Coordinates of C-alpha atoms in Angstrom, one line a residue:
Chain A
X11 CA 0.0 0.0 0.0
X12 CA 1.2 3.4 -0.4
X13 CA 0.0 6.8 0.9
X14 CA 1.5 9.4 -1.4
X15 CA 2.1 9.5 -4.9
X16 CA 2.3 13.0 -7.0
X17 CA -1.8 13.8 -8.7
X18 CA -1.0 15.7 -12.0
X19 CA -4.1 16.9 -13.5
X20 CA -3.8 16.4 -17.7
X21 CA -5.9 18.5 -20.5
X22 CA -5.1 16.7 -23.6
X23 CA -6.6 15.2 -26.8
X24 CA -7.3 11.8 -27.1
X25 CA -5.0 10.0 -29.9
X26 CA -6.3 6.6 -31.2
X27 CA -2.2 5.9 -32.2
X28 CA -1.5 6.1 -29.0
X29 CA 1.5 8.5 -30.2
X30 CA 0.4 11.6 -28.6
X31 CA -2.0 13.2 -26.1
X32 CA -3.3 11.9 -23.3
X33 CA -1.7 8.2 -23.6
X34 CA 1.7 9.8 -23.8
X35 CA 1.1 12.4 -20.9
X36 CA -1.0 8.5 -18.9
X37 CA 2.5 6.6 -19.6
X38 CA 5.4 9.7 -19.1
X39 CA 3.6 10.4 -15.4
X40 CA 3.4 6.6 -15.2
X41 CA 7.1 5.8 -15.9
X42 CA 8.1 8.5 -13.8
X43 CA 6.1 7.6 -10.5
X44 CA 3.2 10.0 -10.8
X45 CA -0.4 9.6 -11.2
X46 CA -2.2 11.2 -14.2
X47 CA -5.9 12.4 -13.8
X48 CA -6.8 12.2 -17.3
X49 CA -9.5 15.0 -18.6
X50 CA -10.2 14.6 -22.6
X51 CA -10.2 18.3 -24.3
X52 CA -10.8 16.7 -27.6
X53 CA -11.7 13.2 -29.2
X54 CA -9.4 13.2 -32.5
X55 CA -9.2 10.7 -35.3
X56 CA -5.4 10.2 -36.7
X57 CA -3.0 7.8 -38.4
X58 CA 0.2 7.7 -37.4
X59 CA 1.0 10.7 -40.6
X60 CA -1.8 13.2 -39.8
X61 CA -4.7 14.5 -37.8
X62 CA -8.5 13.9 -39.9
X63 CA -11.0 15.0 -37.4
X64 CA -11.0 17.0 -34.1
X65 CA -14.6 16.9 -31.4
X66 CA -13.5 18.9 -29.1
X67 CA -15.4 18.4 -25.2
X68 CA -18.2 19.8 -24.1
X69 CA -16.8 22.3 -21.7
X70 CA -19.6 21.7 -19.1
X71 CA -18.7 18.3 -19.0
X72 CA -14.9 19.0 -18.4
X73 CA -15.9 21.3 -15.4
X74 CA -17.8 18.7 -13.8
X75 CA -14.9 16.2 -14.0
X76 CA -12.5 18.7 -12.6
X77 CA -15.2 19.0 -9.9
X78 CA -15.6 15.2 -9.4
X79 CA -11.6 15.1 -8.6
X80 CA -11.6 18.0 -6.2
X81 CA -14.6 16.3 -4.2
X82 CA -12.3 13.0 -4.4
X83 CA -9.4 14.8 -2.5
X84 CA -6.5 14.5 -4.6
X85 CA -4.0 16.5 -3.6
X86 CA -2.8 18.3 -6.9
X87 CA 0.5 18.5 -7.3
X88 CA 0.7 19.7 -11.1
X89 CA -1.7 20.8 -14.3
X90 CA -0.7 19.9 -17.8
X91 CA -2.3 21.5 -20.7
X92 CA -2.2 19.7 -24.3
X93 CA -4.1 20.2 -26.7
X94 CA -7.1 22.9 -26.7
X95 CA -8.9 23.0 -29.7
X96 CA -12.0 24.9 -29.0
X97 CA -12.4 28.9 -27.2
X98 CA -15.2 26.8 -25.0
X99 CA -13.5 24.2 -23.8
X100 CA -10.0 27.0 -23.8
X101 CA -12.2 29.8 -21.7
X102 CA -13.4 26.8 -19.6
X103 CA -9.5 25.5 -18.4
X104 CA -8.7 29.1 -17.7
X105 CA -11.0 29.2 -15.3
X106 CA -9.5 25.7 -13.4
X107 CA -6.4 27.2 -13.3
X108 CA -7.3 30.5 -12.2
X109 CA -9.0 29.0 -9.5
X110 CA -5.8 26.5 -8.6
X111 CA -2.7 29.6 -8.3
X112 CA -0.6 27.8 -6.5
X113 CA -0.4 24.5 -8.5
X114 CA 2.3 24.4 -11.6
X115 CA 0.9 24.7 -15.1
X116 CA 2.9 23.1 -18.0
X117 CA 1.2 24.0 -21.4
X118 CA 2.4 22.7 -24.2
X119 CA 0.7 24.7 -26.8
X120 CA -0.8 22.1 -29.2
X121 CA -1.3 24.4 -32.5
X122 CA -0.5 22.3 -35.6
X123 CA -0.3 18.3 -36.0
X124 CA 3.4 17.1 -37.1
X125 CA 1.5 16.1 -40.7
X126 CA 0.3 19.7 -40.8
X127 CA -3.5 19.6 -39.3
X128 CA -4.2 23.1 -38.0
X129 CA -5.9 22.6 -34.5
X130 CA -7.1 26.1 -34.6
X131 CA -6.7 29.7 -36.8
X132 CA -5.5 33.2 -35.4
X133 CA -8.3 33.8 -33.4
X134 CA -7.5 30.9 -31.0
X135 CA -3.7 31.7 -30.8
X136 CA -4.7 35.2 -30.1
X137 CA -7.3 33.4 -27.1
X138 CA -4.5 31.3 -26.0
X139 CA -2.0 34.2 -25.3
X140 CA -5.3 35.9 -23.6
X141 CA -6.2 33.0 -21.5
X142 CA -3.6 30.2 -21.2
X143 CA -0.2 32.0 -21.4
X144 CA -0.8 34.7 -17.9
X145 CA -1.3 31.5 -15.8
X146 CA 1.4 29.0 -17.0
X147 CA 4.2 28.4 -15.0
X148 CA 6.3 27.1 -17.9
X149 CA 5.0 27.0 -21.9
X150 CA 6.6 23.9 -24.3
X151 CA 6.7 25.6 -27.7
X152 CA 8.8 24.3 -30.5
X153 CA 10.2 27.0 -33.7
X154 CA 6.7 27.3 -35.4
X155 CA 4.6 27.8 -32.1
X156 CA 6.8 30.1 -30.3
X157 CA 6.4 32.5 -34.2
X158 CA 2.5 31.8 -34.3
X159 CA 2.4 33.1 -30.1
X160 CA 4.5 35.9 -30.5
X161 CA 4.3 36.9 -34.2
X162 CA 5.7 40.7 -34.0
X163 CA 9.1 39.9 -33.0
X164 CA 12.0 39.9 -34.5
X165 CA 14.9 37.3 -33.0
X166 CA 13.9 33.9 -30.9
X167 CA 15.8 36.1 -27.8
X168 CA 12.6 38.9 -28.2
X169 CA 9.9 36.2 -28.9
X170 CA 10.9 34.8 -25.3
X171 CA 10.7 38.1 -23.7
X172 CA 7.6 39.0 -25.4
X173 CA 6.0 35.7 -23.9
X174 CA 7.7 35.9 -20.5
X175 CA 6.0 39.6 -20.7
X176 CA 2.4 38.0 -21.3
X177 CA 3.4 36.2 -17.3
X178 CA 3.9 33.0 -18.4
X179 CA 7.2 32.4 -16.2
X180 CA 9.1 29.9 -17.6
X181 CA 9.8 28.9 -21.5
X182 CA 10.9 25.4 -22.5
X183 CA 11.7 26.1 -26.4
X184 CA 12.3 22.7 -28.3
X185 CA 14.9 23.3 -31.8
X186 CA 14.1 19.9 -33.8
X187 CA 12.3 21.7 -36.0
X188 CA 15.9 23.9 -36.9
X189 CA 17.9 22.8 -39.4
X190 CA 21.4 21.6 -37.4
X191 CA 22.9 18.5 -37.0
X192 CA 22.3 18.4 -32.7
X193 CA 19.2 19.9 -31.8
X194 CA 19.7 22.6 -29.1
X195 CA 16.7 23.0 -26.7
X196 CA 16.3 26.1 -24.3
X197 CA 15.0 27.1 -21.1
X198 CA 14.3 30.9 -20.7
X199 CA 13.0 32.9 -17.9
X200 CA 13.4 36.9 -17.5
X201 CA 11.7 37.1 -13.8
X202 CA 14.1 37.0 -10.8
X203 CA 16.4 35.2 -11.0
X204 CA 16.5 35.1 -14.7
X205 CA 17.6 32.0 -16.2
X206 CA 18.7 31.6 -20.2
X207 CA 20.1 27.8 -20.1
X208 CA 20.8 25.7 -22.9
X209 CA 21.3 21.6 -24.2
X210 CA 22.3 19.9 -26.7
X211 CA 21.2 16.5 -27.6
X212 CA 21.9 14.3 -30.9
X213 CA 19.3 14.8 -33.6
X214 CA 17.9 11.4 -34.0
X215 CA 16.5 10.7 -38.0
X216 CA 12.7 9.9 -38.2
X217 CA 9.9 11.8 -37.5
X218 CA 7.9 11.3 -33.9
X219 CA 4.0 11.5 -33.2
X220 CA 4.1 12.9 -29.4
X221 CA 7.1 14.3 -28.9
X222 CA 6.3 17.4 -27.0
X223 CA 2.9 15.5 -25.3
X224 CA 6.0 13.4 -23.7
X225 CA 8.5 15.8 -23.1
X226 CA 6.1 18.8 -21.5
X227 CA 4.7 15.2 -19.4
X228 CA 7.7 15.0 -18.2
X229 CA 8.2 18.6 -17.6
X230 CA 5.1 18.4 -15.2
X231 CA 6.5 15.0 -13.6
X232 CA 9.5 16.9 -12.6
X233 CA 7.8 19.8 -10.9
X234 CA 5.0 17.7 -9.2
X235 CA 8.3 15.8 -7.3
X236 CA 9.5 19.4 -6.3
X237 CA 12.6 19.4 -8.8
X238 CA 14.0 22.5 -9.7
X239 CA 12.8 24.0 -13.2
X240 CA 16.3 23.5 -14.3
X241 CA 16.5 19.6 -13.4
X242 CA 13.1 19.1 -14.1
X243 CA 13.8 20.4 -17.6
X244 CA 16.6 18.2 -17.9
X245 CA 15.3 15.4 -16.8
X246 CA 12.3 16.2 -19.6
X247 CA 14.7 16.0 -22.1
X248 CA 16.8 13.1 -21.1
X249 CA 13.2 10.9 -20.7
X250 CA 12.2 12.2 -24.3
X251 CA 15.2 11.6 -26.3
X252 CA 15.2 8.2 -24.5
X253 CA 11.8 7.7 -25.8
X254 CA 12.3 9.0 -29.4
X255 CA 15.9 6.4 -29.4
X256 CA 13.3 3.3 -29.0
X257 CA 10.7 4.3 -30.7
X258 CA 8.4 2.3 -32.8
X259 CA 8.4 2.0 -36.1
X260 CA 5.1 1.8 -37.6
X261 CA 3.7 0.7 -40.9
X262 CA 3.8 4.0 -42.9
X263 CA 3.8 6.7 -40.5
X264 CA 5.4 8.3 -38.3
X265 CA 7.3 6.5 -35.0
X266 CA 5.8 5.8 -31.6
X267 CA 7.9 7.0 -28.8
X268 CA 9.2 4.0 -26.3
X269 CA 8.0 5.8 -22.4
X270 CA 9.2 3.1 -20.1
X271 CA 11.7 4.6 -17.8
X272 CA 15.2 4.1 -19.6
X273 CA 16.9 6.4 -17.3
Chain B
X12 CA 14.8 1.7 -32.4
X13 CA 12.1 -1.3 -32.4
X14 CA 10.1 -2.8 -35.1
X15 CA 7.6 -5.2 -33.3
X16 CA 5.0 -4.5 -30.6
X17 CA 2.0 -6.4 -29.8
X18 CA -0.5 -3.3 -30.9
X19 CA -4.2 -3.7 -28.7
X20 CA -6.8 -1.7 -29.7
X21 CA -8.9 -0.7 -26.4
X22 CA -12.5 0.4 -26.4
X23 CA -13.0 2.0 -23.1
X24 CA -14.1 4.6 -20.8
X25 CA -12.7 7.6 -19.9
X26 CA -11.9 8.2 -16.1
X27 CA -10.6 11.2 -15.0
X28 CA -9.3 9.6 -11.7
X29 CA -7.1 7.3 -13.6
X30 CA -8.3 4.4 -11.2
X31 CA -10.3 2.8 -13.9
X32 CA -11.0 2.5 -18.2
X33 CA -8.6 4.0 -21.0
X34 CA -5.9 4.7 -17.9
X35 CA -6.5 1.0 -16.4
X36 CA -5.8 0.1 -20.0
X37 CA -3.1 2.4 -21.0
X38 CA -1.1 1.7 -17.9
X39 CA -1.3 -2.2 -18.2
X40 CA -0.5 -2.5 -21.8
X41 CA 2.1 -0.7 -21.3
X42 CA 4.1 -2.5 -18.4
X43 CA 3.4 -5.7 -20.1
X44 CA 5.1 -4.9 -23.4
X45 CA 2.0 -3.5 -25.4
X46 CA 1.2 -0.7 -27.1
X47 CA -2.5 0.8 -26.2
X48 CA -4.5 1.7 -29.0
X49 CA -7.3 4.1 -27.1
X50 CA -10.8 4.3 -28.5
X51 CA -13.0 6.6 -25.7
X52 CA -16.3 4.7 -25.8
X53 CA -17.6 6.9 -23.3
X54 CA -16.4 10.1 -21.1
X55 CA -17.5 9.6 -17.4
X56 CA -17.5 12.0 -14.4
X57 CA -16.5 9.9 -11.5
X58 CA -15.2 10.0 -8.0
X59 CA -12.9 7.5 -6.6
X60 CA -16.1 6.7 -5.0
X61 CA -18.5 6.2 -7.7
X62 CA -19.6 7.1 -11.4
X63 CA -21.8 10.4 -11.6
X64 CA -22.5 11.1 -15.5
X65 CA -21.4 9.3 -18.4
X66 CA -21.5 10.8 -22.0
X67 CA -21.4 7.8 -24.7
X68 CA -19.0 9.0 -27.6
X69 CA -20.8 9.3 -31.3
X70 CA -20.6 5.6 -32.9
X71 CA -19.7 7.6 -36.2
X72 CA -16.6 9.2 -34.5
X73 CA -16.1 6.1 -32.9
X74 CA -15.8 3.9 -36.6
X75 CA -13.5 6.4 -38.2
X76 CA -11.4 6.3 -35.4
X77 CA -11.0 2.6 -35.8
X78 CA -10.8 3.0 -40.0
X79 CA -7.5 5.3 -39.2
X80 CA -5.8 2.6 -37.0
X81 CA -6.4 0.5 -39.8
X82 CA -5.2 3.3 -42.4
X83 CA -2.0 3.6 -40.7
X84 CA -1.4 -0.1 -41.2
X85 CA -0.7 -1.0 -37.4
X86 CA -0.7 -4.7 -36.5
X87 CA -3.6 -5.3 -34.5
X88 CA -2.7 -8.5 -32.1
X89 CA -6.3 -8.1 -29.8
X90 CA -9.3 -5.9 -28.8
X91 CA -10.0 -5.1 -25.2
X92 CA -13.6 -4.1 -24.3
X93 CA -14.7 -2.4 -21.3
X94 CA -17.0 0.1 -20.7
X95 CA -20.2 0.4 -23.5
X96 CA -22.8 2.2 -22.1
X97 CA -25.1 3.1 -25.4
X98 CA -26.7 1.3 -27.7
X99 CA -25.0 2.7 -30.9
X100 CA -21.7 2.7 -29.9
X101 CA -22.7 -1.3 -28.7
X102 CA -23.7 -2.0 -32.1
X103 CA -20.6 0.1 -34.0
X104 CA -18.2 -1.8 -31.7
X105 CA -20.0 -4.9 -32.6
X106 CA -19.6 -4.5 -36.1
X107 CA -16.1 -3.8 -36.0
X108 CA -15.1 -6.9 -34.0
X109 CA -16.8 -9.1 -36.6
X110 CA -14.5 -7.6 -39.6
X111 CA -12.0 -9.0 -37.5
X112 CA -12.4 -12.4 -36.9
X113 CA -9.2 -13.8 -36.1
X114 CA -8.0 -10.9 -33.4
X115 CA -8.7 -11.9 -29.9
X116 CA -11.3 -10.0 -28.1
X117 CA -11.0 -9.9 -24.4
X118 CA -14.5 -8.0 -23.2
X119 CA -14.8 -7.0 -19.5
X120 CA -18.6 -6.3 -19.3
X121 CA -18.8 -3.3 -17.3
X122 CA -22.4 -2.9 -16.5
X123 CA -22.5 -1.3 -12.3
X124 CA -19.7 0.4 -11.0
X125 CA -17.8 -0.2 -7.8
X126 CA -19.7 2.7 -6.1
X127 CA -23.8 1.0 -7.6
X128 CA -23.8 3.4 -10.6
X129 CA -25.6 1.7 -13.2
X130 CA -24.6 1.9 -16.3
X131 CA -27.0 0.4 -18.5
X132 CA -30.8 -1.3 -18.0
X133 CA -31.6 -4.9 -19.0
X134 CA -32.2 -4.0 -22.6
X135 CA -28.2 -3.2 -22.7
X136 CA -27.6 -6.5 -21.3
X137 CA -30.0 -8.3 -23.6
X138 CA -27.7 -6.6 -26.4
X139 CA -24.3 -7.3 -25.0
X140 CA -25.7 -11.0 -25.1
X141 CA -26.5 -10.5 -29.0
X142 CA -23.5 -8.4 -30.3
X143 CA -20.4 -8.9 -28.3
X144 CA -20.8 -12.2 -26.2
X145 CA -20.5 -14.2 -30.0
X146 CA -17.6 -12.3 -30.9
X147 CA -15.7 -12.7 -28.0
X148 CA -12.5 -15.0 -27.1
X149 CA -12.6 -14.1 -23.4
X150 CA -15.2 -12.4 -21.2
X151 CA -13.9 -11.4 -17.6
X152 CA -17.1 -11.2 -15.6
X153 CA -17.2 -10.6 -11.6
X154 CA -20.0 -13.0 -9.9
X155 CA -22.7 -10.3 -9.9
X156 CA -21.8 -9.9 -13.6
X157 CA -22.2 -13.3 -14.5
X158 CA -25.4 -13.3 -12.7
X159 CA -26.6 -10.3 -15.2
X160 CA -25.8 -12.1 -17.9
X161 CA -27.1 -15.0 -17.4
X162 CA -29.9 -14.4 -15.0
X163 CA -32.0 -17.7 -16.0
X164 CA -29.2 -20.4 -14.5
X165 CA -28.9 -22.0 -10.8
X166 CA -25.7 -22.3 -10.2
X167 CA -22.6 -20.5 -11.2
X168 CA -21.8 -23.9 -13.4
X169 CA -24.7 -23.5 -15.6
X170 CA -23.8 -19.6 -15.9
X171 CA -21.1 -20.6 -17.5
X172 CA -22.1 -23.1 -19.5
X173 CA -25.1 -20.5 -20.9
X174 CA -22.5 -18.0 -21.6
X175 CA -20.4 -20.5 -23.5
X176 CA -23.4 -21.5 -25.6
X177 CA -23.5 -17.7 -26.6
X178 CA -20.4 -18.2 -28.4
X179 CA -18.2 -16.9 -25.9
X180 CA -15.1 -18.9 -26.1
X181 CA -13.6 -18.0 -22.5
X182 CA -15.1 -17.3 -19.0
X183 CA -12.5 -15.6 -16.5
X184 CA -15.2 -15.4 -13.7
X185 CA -13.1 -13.5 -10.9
X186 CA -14.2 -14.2 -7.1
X187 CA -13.9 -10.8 -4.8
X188 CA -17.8 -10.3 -4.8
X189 CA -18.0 -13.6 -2.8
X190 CA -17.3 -13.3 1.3
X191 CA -14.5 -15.8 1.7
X192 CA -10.8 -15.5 3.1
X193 CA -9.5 -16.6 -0.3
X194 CA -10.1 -15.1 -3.6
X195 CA -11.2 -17.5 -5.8
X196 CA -10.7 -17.3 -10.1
X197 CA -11.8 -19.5 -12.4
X198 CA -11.3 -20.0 -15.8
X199 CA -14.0 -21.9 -18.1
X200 CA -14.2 -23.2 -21.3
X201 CA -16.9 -25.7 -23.1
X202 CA -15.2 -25.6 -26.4
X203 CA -12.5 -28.3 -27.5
X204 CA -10.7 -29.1 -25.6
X205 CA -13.0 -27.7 -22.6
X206 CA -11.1 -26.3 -19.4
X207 CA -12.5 -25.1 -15.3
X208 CA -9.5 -24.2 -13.9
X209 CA -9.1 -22.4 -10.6
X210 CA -6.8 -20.1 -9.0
X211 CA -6.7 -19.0 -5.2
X212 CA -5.5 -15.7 -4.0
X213 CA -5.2 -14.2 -0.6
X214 CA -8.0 -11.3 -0.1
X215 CA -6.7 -8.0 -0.1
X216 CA -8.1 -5.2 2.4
X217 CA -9.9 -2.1 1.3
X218 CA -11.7 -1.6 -2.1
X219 CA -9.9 -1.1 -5.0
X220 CA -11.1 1.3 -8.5
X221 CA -10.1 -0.4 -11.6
X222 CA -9.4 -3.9 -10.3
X223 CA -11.9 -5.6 -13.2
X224 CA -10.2 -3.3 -16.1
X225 CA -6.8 -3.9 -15.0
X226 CA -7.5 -8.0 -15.6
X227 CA -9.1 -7.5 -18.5
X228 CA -6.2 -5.8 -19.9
X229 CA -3.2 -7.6 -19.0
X230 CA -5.4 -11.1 -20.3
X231 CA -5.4 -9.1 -23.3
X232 CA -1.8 -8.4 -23.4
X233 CA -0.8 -12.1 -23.1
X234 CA -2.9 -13.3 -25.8
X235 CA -1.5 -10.2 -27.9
X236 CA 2.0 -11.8 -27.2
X237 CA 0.7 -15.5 -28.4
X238 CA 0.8 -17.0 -24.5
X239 CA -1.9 -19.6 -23.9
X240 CA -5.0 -18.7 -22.5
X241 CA -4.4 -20.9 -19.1
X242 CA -0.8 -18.8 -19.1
X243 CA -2.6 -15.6 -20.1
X244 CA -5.2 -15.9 -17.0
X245 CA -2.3 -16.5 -15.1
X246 CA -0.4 -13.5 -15.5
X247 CA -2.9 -11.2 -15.6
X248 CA -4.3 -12.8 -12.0
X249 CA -0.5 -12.5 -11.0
X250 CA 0.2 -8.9 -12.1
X251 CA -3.5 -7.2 -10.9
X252 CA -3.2 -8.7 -7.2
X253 CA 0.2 -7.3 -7.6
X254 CA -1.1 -3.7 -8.8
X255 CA -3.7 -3.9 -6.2
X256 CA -1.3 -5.1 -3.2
X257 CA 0.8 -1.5 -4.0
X258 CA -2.1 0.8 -4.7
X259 CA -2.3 4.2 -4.2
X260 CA -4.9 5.2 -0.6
X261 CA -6.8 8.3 -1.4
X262 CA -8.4 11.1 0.0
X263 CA -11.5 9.6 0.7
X264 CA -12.4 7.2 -2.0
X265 CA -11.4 3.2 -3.3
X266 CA -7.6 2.5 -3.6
X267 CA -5.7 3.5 -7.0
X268 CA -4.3 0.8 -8.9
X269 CA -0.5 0.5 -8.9
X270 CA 0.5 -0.9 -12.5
X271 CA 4.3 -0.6 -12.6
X272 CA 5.2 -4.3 -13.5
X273 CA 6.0 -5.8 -9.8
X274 CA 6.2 -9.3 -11.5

């Protein structure tokens, strides 16, 4: 029997591959000894190339499971945020976390499928900075997402400051999508004490379906234990690239990460 | 990099406590060497206490979920069942398992929760008894289940035999609903060569959310990996006493699962 065991509240899709969403955020927590508290944002149908079909959750619904777990008394160590693919169901997580201050928020901010599905146009990038961004604790962008949430600026240096300015406090930037041989990953923060930290890691070849479900997961995990931001990032990054090395190949798509704990 | 998992394609219900459904499923799968393919039949509010609302999916979203598993070319080695709580997505579940003859289905016929929600009236039964009970290789009922399903019979012998004559290859009938010391499982089959074997477990304290998915689940992911139904039972017996001898005590609800593989 045990008695303690960090509750991380997840917001994701629900991915039929088993690639992405909530399955990857369900077996991250899992390998690394926390307990996800899965709420579905959005039913999707994929392959293992592309997204078809989004139904995104009828935000009522999510409110009353949030509910059901606060009347359960879980003790809430951590909120993840996938993907949000509606301004009902978006407006109605802003509220939870609102209400929740003092637990962690990890967003990773879901906006396009790796086979190019668009989860949402402007006016729900333009909701998400309104809504999502003021309350995170640390946003999981990669290249594209971090230019669609802060479109004005000029270098990646400004884009991080403009998002840090919106009060989202901490920014986990993921490079795969530059074009270098090692892939160099960031973790930015202007409020006191700043922080500007950087990794390298080994581009591996392929192409991955739930990537940054597993490594902002992991990101949560890490805080919901009480690391640091900087070893909880690390960490984040270790378990991913871990994940993407054993992958599975699939029949013509793209590879399914491997989340048992190889640390 | 791998290129072989057993892939199981998992028709269940969503519950946000992760105690029970897509989790229970998830989580198993994936300590035994699966991948989970998740199909939400139906997203439930719930307590660790008890189920308060449940929202069938749409059997249409359902279907083309399964078509894009199927698309992507994955290797579908079984079909886990739990939760089906409407009529349409009963009958679009039904349809798919009978394209697929030769893929083991393992159904775990979910009709009350833990906590007395009822999830269905006797009509749902009376279906379940036309459109999955044929189609399945294993059905993992608790007593009061098999008592559901077979309401007509005297003793627990000629339940089983009635559910065999369904179709129904396989009866795990699992024991906890009896008041005895020892736990008492029992495996049945009236097909060629017929088997009634029995397994004895010590009882565990407390009440546990997710028990019945958790079996259901790991019997799935030994027939996925080819074992013998006999070995199968065995396994999944072995690692769910094992998940529930280390779960998780909550606030105020049923224990949590623990499905790290402790075998």
């Amino acid at each position: 029997m045990q008695t303690a065991k960090p509750f991380v509240v997840c917001f994701s899709g629900l991915d039929p591959t088993g690639g992405a969403g909530i399955q990857a955020d369900i077996e991250t927590l899992h390998s690394l000894g926390c307990h996800a508290l899965p709420i579905v944002s959005s039913l999707t149908v994929q392959t293992t190339r592309n997204v078809l079909e989004t139904r995104p959750s009828d935000p009522g619904l999510v409110r009353r499971q949030f509910d059901a777990l606060i009347d359960s008394e879980l003790d809430i160590a951590a909120i993840k945020l996938g993907l949000i693919d509606s301004p009902h169901v978006m407006r109605c997580i802003s509220e939870i976390i609102r209400l929740c201050p003092t637990i962690p928020v990890v967003a990773d901010p879901v906006l396009t499928a790796g086979g190019g599905f668009e989860f949402g146009g402007d006016s729900l990038v333009q909701l998400y900075r309104e809504l999502i961004l003021p309350y995170c604790r640390v946003l999981t962008p990669n290249i594209p997402e971090l230019k669609k949430l802060s479109p004005q600026t000029g270098s990646e240096y400004e884009a991080l400051q403009a998002l840090c300015a919106t009060g989202c406090e901490y920014i986990l930037l993921t490079g795969a999508h530059r074009d270098s041989e090692q892939v160099t990953n960031r973790l930015y923060s202007s409020i006191s004490p700043a922080i500007d930290h950087q990794w390298q890691w080994p581009r591996l070849a392929g192409e991955y379906h739930g990537s940054g479900c597993t490594l902002a997961s992991a990101m949560a995990a890490g805080l919901a234990a009480g690391m640091s931001y900087t070893t909880a990032a690390e960490r984040a990054q270790q378990f991913t690239w871990q994940a993407l090395k054993n992958a599975l190949k699939t029949g013509n798509g793209q590879y399914l990460p491997d989340r048992r704990n190889h640390l």
